[in-house]
Amino acid sequence: MLKIESVTGGYGRTTVLHDVSLEVPAGAAVALMGHNGAGKTTLLKAAVGLVRAKSGRVLLDGEDVTALRPSARVKRGLGYVPQGQQSFGDMTTLENLQLVGDRAGISEMLDLFPALKDLLGRRAGLLSGGQRQQLSIARTLLTRPRLLILDEPTEGIQPNVVAEIERVISELTGRGDLSVLLVEQHVGFALRTASAYYILESGRITASGEGGSEAREHVRSQLAV
């Protein structure tokens, strides 16, 4: 599904990523972990096309999309939920969803995120952080991506919403409908959700392996260094 091959890049003259490679197979969730400032968000932006790769390649379903604009990558099935529970605050929950989806799609999203059903008439700016995060993910899923990129989806939100997001990711990847690349600080959530993980430090991949609870102590030891 997604292959990042030996990507080096950053901002202007500042190089943040150094020869980074990772892979997200079709129908799988992969977690990218690391300390603040390690380059995780920059790597996601390179995958999306918001950061230009100075060298290396980004491939979607075997197609080299390195030179394509973000909008062209979206058309090829990439969905991106950036950090910060973004929404149009002056619009209602329903209006946010109607921007990108039809009635059938919105109904499907409300089945995935039932907490939103009672919030359709509420302005998005009045929602809690967890509710806005669910709305952000639902809105992106309405574009029918085959690859969903999530940047810190559990940051600052309550445990019950974390559990809901975990359920949705597991359900969609379990059906084979979706691949997910997930940047996450919550090690337990990441390893429960993902079938594989990578650790990024100072712009370089320093470790990788299979997900699952048995990897938790190893990952924590790597992140403690």
PDB file of C-alpha atoms in Angstrom:
ATOM      1  CA  MET A   1       0.000   0.000   0.000  1.00  0.00           C
ATOM      2  CA  LEU A   2       2.469   2.672   1.205  1.00  0.00           C
ATOM      3  CA  LYS A   3       6.222   2.460   0.846  1.00  0.00           C
ATOM      4  CA  ILE A   4       8.603   5.170   1.947  1.00  0.00           C
ATOM      5  CA  GLU A   5      11.991   4.396   0.458  1.00  0.00           C
ATOM      6  CA  SER A   6      15.155   6.100   1.720  1.00  0.00           C
ATOM      7  CA  VAL A   7      13.484   9.490   2.138  1.00  0.00           C
ATOM      8  CA  THR A   8      15.610  12.441   3.195  1.00  0.00           C
ATOM      9  CA  GLY A   9      13.896  15.785   3.634  1.00  0.00           C
ATOM     10  CA  GLY A  10      12.983  18.675   5.873  1.00  0.00           C
ATOM     11  CA  TYR A  11      12.333  22.399   5.806  1.00  0.00           C
ATOM     12  CA  GLY A  12      14.480  24.669   3.682  1.00  0.00           C
ATOM     13  CA  ARG A  13      18.109  23.995   4.488  1.00  0.00           C
ATOM     14  CA  THR A  14      17.219  22.050   7.620  1.00  0.00           C
ATOM     15  CA  THR A  15      17.241  18.289   7.084  1.00  0.00           C
ATOM     16  CA  VAL A  16      14.922  16.483   9.504  1.00  0.00           C
ATOM     17  CA  LEU A  17      14.613  13.026   7.913  1.00  0.00           C
ATOM     18  CA  HIS A  18      17.678  10.972   7.067  1.00  0.00           C
ATOM     19  CA  ASP A  19      17.299   8.010   4.694  1.00  0.00           C
ATOM     20  CA  VAL A  20      14.007   6.847   6.244  1.00  0.00           C
ATOM     21  CA  SER A  21      12.260   3.722   4.966  1.00  0.00           C
ATOM     22  CA  LEU A  22       9.036   2.105   6.178  1.00  0.00           C
ATOM     23  CA  GLU A  23       6.128   0.146   4.769  1.00  0.00           C
ATOM     24  CA  VAL A  24       2.401  -0.055   5.481  1.00  0.00           C
ATOM     25  CA  PRO A  25       0.924  -3.226   3.932  1.00  0.00           C
ATOM     26  CA  ALA A  26      -2.602  -3.274   2.537  1.00  0.00           C
ATOM     27  CA  GLY A  27      -5.216  -3.772   5.254  1.00  0.00           C
ATOM     28  CA  ALA A  28      -2.754  -3.240   8.106  1.00  0.00           C
ATOM     29  CA  ALA A  29      -2.125  -0.617  10.772  1.00  0.00           C
ATOM     30  CA  VAL A  30       1.466   0.458  11.418  1.00  0.00           C
ATOM     31  CA  ALA A  31       2.575   2.656  14.326  1.00  0.00           C
ATOM     32  CA  LEU A  32       5.366   5.215  14.202  1.00  0.00           C
ATOM     33  CA  MET A  33       6.704   6.158  17.622  1.00  0.00           C
ATOM     34  CA  GLY A  34       9.469   8.331  18.994  1.00  0.00           C
ATOM     35  CA  HIS A  35      10.241  11.276  21.250  1.00  0.00           C
ATOM     36  CA  ASN A  36       9.027  14.807  20.551  1.00  0.00           C
ATOM     37  CA  GLY A  37      11.170  16.361  17.850  1.00  0.00           C
ATOM     38  CA  ALA A  38      12.168  13.000  16.361  1.00  0.00           C
ATOM     39  CA  GLY A  39      10.656  13.899  12.982  1.00  0.00           C
ATOM     40  CA  LYS A  40       7.450  11.867  13.104  1.00  0.00           C
ATOM     41  CA  THR A  41       5.104  14.597  11.891  1.00  0.00           C
ATOM     42  CA  THR A  42       7.617  15.597   9.225  1.00  0.00           C
ATOM     43  CA  LEU A  43       7.612  12.025   7.945  1.00  0.00           C
ATOM     44  CA  LEU A  44       3.815  12.027   7.758  1.00  0.00           C
ATOM     45  CA  LYS A  45       3.918  15.322   5.872  1.00  0.00           C
ATOM     46  CA  ALA A  46       6.444  13.823   3.459  1.00  0.00           C
ATOM     47  CA  ALA A  47       4.045  10.931   2.843  1.00  0.00           C
ATOM     48  CA  VAL A  48       1.182  13.373   2.254  1.00  0.00           C
ATOM     49  CA  GLY A  49       3.270  15.712   0.093  1.00  0.00           C
ATOM     50  CA  LEU A  50       3.346  18.688   2.457  1.00  0.00           C
ATOM     51  CA  VAL A  51       7.117  18.270   2.886  1.00  0.00           C
ATOM     52  CA  ARG A  52       9.237  17.714  -0.198  1.00  0.00           C
ATOM     53  CA  ALA A  53      11.582  14.742  -0.212  1.00  0.00           C
ATOM     54  CA  LYS A  54      15.102  15.832  -1.159  1.00  0.00           C
ATOM     55  CA  SER A  55      15.867  12.233  -2.058  1.00  0.00           C
ATOM     56  CA  GLY A  56      14.125   8.879  -1.899  1.00  0.00           C
ATOM     57  CA  ARG A  57      10.614   7.898  -3.001  1.00  0.00           C
ATOM     58  CA  VAL A  58       7.046   7.682  -1.739  1.00  0.00           C
ATOM     59  CA  LEU A  59       4.955   4.965  -3.365  1.00  0.00           C
ATOM     60  CA  LEU A  60       1.204   4.326  -3.135  1.00  0.00           C
ATOM     61  CA  ASP A  61       0.142   0.937  -4.459  1.00  0.00           C
ATOM     62  CA  GLY A  62       3.425   0.735  -6.325  1.00  0.00           C
ATOM     63  CA  GLU A  63       2.992   4.132  -8.012  1.00  0.00           C
ATOM     64  CA  ASP A  64       5.703   6.712  -7.404  1.00  0.00           C
ATOM     65  CA  VAL A  65       3.851   9.766  -6.046  1.00  0.00           C
ATOM     66  CA  THR A  66       6.922  11.634  -4.770  1.00  0.00           C
ATOM     67  CA  ALA A  67       6.447  14.526  -7.194  1.00  0.00           C
ATOM     68  CA  LEU A  68       2.646  14.734  -6.832  1.00  0.00           C
ATOM     69  CA  ARG A  69       0.807  17.478  -4.949  1.00  0.00           C
ATOM     70  CA  PRO A  70      -1.145  16.545  -1.802  1.00  0.00           C
ATOM     71  CA  SER A  71      -4.464  16.887  -3.672  1.00  0.00           C
ATOM     72  CA  ALA A  72      -3.319  14.346  -6.258  1.00  0.00           C
ATOM     73  CA  ARG A  73      -2.332  11.919  -3.511  1.00  0.00           C
ATOM     74  CA  VAL A  74      -5.756  12.339  -1.912  1.00  0.00           C
ATOM     75  CA  LYS A  75      -7.361  11.402  -5.233  1.00  0.00           C
ATOM     76  CA  ARG A  76      -5.268   8.225  -5.201  1.00  0.00           C
ATOM     77  CA  GLY A  77      -6.720   7.198  -1.838  1.00  0.00           C
ATOM     78  CA  LEU A  78      -4.726   8.953   0.875  1.00  0.00           C
ATOM     79  CA  GLY A  79      -6.483  10.510   3.880  1.00  0.00           C
ATOM     80  CA  TYR A  80      -4.690  12.646   6.483  1.00  0.00           C
ATOM     81  CA  VAL A  81      -5.876  13.623   9.967  1.00  0.00           C
ATOM     82  CA  PRO A  82      -3.325  16.110  11.348  1.00  0.00           C
ATOM     83  CA  GLN A  83      -2.634  16.732  14.991  1.00  0.00           C
ATOM     84  CA  GLY A  84      -5.024  18.976  16.894  1.00  0.00           C
ATOM     85  CA  GLN A  85      -8.613  17.710  16.381  1.00  0.00           C
ATOM     86  CA  GLN A  86      -9.220  20.079  13.493  1.00  0.00           C
ATOM     87  CA  SER A  87     -12.734  21.063  12.424  1.00  0.00           C
ATOM     88  CA  PHE A  88     -14.708  24.094  11.250  1.00  0.00           C
ATOM     89  CA  GLY A  89     -15.691  25.466  14.621  1.00  0.00           C
ATOM     90  CA  ASP A  90     -18.493  27.780  13.490  1.00  0.00           C
ATOM     91  CA  MET A  91     -20.229  24.959  11.619  1.00  0.00           C
ATOM     92  CA  THR A  92     -22.282  22.205  13.213  1.00  0.00           C
ATOM     93  CA  THR A  93     -21.123  18.615  13.396  1.00  0.00           C
ATOM     94  CA  LEU A  94     -23.537  17.721  10.607  1.00  0.00           C
ATOM     95  CA  GLU A  95     -22.374  20.601   8.416  1.00  0.00           C
ATOM     96  CA  ASN A  96     -18.747  19.493   8.875  1.00  0.00           C
ATOM     97  CA  LEU A  97     -19.704  16.025   7.641  1.00  0.00           C
ATOM     98  CA  GLN A  98     -21.830  17.350   4.777  1.00  0.00           C
ATOM     99  CA  LEU A  99     -18.824  19.199   3.388  1.00  0.00           C
ATOM    100  CA  VAL A 100     -17.379  15.895   2.169  1.00  0.00           C
ATOM    101  CA  GLY A 101     -20.073  13.225   2.412  1.00  0.00           C
ATOM    102  CA  ASP A 102     -23.536  12.301   1.217  1.00  0.00           C
ATOM    103  CA  ARG A 103     -26.373  10.954   3.358  1.00  0.00           C
ATOM    104  CA  ALA A 104     -25.333   7.304   3.022  1.00  0.00           C
ATOM    105  CA  GLY A 105     -21.726   8.052   3.899  1.00  0.00           C
ATOM    106  CA  ILE A 106     -22.694  10.184   6.875  1.00  0.00           C
ATOM    107  CA  SER A 107     -24.991   7.436   8.138  1.00  0.00           C
ATOM    108  CA  GLU A 108     -22.084   4.995   7.933  1.00  0.00           C
ATOM    109  CA  MET A 109     -19.845   7.359   9.907  1.00  0.00           C
ATOM    110  CA  LEU A 110     -22.503   7.763  12.600  1.00  0.00           C
ATOM    111  CA  ASP A 111     -22.604   3.990  12.927  1.00  0.00           C
ATOM    112  CA  LEU A 112     -18.823   3.967  13.351  1.00  0.00           C
ATOM    113  CA  PHE A 113     -18.882   6.911  15.797  1.00  0.00           C
ATOM    114  CA  PRO A 114     -22.270   6.695  17.555  1.00  0.00           C
ATOM    115  CA  ALA A 115     -21.341   9.453  20.008  1.00  0.00           C
ATOM    116  CA  LEU A 116     -21.681  11.952  17.147  1.00  0.00           C
ATOM    117  CA  LYS A 117     -25.382  11.160  16.609  1.00  0.00           C
ATOM    118  CA  ASP A 118     -26.485  13.371  19.482  1.00  0.00           C
ATOM    119  CA  LEU A 119     -24.101  16.164  18.466  1.00  0.00           C
ATOM    120  CA  LEU A 120     -25.190  16.793  14.873  1.00  0.00           C
ATOM    121  CA  GLY A 121     -26.740  20.182  15.655  1.00  0.00           C
ATOM    122  CA  ARG A 122     -23.942  21.382  17.931  1.00  0.00           C
ATOM    123  CA  ARG A 123     -21.251  23.715  16.667  1.00  0.00           C
ATOM    124  CA  ALA A 124     -17.957  21.862  16.312  1.00  0.00           C
ATOM    125  CA  GLY A 125     -16.191  24.558  18.306  1.00  0.00           C
ATOM    126  CA  LEU A 126     -18.269  23.589  21.346  1.00  0.00           C
ATOM    127  CA  LEU A 127     -17.366  19.892  21.197  1.00  0.00           C
ATOM    128  CA  SER A 128     -14.885  18.301  23.581  1.00  0.00           C
ATOM    129  CA  GLY A 129     -11.443  17.392  22.281  1.00  0.00           C
ATOM    130  CA  GLY A 130     -12.408  13.744  22.000  1.00  0.00           C
ATOM    131  CA  GLN A 131     -15.611  14.565  20.135  1.00  0.00           C
ATOM    132  CA  ARG A 132     -13.722  16.820  17.707  1.00  0.00           C
ATOM    133  CA  GLN A 133     -11.195  14.057  17.122  1.00  0.00           C
ATOM    134  CA  GLN A 134     -13.933  11.597  16.235  1.00  0.00           C
ATOM    135  CA  LEU A 135     -15.420  14.210  13.905  1.00  0.00           C
ATOM    136  CA  SER A 136     -12.054  14.813  12.246  1.00  0.00           C
ATOM    137  CA  ILE A 137     -11.514  11.114  11.611  1.00  0.00           C
ATOM    138  CA  ALA A 138     -15.098  10.614  10.404  1.00  0.00           C
ATOM    139  CA  ARG A 139     -14.802  13.543   8.000  1.00  0.00           C
ATOM    140  CA  THR A 140     -11.609  12.142   6.529  1.00  0.00           C
ATOM    141  CA  LEU A 141     -13.080   8.650   6.233  1.00  0.00           C
ATOM    142  CA  LEU A 142     -15.944  10.141   4.213  1.00  0.00           C
ATOM    143  CA  THR A 143     -13.452  10.759   1.396  1.00  0.00           C
ATOM    144  CA  ARG A 144     -13.115   6.945   1.121  1.00  0.00           C
ATOM    145  CA  PRO A 145      -9.346   6.712   1.622  1.00  0.00           C
ATOM    146  CA  ARG A 146      -7.533   3.416   1.234  1.00  0.00           C
ATOM    147  CA  LEU A 147      -4.708   4.722   3.442  1.00  0.00           C
ATOM    148  CA  LEU A 148      -5.464   6.778   6.558  1.00  0.00           C
ATOM    149  CA  ILE A 149      -2.637   8.743   8.176  1.00  0.00           C
ATOM    150  CA  LEU A 150      -3.264   9.779  11.792  1.00  0.00           C
ATOM    151  CA  ASP A 151      -1.035  12.160  13.750  1.00  0.00           C
ATOM    152  CA  GLU A 152      -1.385  11.698  17.537  1.00  0.00           C
ATOM    153  CA  PRO A 153      -5.107  10.788  17.505  1.00  0.00           C
ATOM    154  CA  THR A 154      -5.236  10.136  21.271  1.00  0.00           C
ATOM    155  CA  GLU A 155      -3.464  13.297  22.409  1.00  0.00           C
ATOM    156  CA  GLY A 156      -5.355  15.011  25.197  1.00  0.00           C
ATOM    157  CA  ILE A 157      -8.562  12.987  24.923  1.00  0.00           C
ATOM    158  CA  GLN A 158     -10.425  10.862  27.429  1.00  0.00           C
ATOM    159  CA  PRO A 159      -9.892   7.073  27.710  1.00  0.00           C
ATOM    160  CA  ASN A 160     -13.367   6.122  26.472  1.00  0.00           C
ATOM    161  CA  VAL A 161     -12.776   8.029  23.216  1.00  0.00           C
ATOM    162  CA  VAL A 162      -9.348   6.410  22.857  1.00  0.00           C
ATOM    163  CA  ALA A 163     -11.123   3.062  23.083  1.00  0.00           C
ATOM    164  CA  GLU A 164     -13.614   4.143  20.405  1.00  0.00           C
ATOM    165  CA  ILE A 165     -10.849   5.198  18.012  1.00  0.00           C
ATOM    166  CA  GLU A 166      -9.041   1.923  18.645  1.00  0.00           C
ATOM    167  CA  ARG A 167     -12.241   0.011  17.885  1.00  0.00           C
ATOM    168  CA  VAL A 168     -12.817   1.877  14.613  1.00  0.00           C
ATOM    169  CA  ILE A 169      -9.251   1.347  13.383  1.00  0.00           C
ATOM    170  CA  SER A 170      -9.341  -2.338  14.273  1.00  0.00           C
ATOM    171  CA  GLU A 171     -12.747  -2.790  12.624  1.00  0.00           C
ATOM    172  CA  LEU A 172     -11.771  -1.120   9.351  1.00  0.00           C
ATOM    173  CA  THR A 173      -8.360  -2.738   9.035  1.00  0.00           C
ATOM    174  CA  GLY A 174      -9.829  -6.083  10.097  1.00  0.00           C
ATOM    175  CA  ARG A 175     -12.258  -5.920   7.161  1.00  0.00           C
ATOM    176  CA  GLY A 176      -9.378  -5.131   4.830  1.00  0.00           C
ATOM    177  CA  ASP A 177     -11.030  -1.820   3.907  1.00  0.00           C
ATOM    178  CA  LEU A 178      -8.248   0.405   5.116  1.00  0.00           C
ATOM    179  CA  SER A 179      -4.530   0.708   5.820  1.00  0.00           C
ATOM    180  CA  VAL A 180      -3.386   3.014   8.627  1.00  0.00           C
ATOM    181  CA  LEU A 181      -0.147   4.821   9.432  1.00  0.00           C
ATOM    182  CA  LEU A 182      -0.365   6.061  13.000  1.00  0.00           C
ATOM    183  CA  VAL A 183       1.919   8.426  14.897  1.00  0.00           C
ATOM    184  CA  GLU A 184       1.303   7.811  18.571  1.00  0.00           C
ATOM    185  CA  GLN A 185       2.880   8.476  21.982  1.00  0.00           C
ATOM    186  CA  HIS A 186       0.499   6.114  23.811  1.00  0.00           C
ATOM    187  CA  VAL A 187       2.530   2.887  23.560  1.00  0.00           C
ATOM    188  CA  GLY A 188      -0.250   0.582  24.751  1.00  0.00           C
ATOM    189  CA  PHE A 189      -2.764   1.985  22.265  1.00  0.00           C
ATOM    190  CA  ALA A 190      -0.247   1.891  19.419  1.00  0.00           C
ATOM    191  CA  LEU A 191       0.768  -1.711  19.961  1.00  0.00           C
ATOM    192  CA  ARG A 192      -2.804  -2.929  20.459  1.00  0.00           C
ATOM    193  CA  THR A 193      -3.869  -1.226  17.251  1.00  0.00           C
ATOM    194  CA  ALA A 194      -0.890  -1.857  14.989  1.00  0.00           C
ATOM    195  CA  SER A 195       0.476  -5.080  13.552  1.00  0.00           C
ATOM    196  CA  ALA A 196       3.933  -3.512  13.211  1.00  0.00           C
ATOM    197  CA  TYR A 197       5.838  -0.551  14.592  1.00  0.00           C
ATOM    198  CA  TYR A 198       8.790   1.684  13.781  1.00  0.00           C
ATOM    199  CA  ILE A 199      10.725   3.918  16.159  1.00  0.00           C
ATOM    200  CA  LEU A 200      12.094   7.186  14.809  1.00  0.00           C
ATOM    201  CA  GLU A 201      14.842   9.062  16.614  1.00  0.00           C
ATOM    202  CA  SER A 202      16.609  12.175  15.323  1.00  0.00           C
ATOM    203  CA  GLY A 203      15.113  11.582  11.897  1.00  0.00           C
ATOM    204  CA  ARG A 204      16.299   7.990  11.588  1.00  0.00           C
ATOM    205  CA  ILE A 205      14.553   4.649  12.060  1.00  0.00           C
ATOM    206  CA  THR A 206      16.291   3.002  15.012  1.00  0.00           C
ATOM    207  CA  ALA A 207      14.052  -0.029  15.613  1.00  0.00           C
ATOM    208  CA  SER A 208      11.095  -1.877  14.151  1.00  0.00           C
ATOM    209  CA  GLY A 209       9.123  -5.025  14.834  1.00  0.00           C
ATOM    210  CA  GLU A 210       5.734  -6.671  15.150  1.00  0.00           C
ATOM    211  CA  GLY A 211       2.977  -5.082  17.211  1.00  0.00           C
ATOM    212  CA  GLY A 212       1.081  -6.717  20.056  1.00  0.00           C
ATOM    213  CA  SER A 213       1.279  -6.472  23.833  1.00  0.00           C
ATOM    214  CA  GLU A 214       4.365  -8.689  23.980  1.00  0.00           C
ATOM    215  CA  ALA A 215       6.362  -5.907  22.297  1.00  0.00           C
ATOM    216  CA  ARG A 216       5.443  -3.308  24.909  1.00  0.00           C
ATOM    217  CA  GLU A 217       8.443  -3.629  27.208  1.00  0.00           C
ATOM    218  CA  HIS A 218      10.881  -3.740  24.299  1.00  0.00           C
ATOM    219  CA  VAL A 219       9.390  -0.600  22.789  1.00  0.00           C
ATOM    220  CA  ARG A 220       9.393   1.207  26.125  1.00  0.00           C
ATOM    221  CA  SER A 221      13.029   0.315  26.644  1.00  0.00           C
ATOM    222  CA  GLN A 222      13.862   1.690  23.189  1.00  0.00           C
ATOM    223  CA  LEU A 223      12.010   4.917  23.895  1.00  0.00           C
ATOM    224  CA  ALA A 224      13.686   5.281  27.289  1.00  0.00           C
ATOM    225  CA  VAL A 225      17.136   5.556  25.710  1.00  0.00           C
TER     226      VAL A 225
END
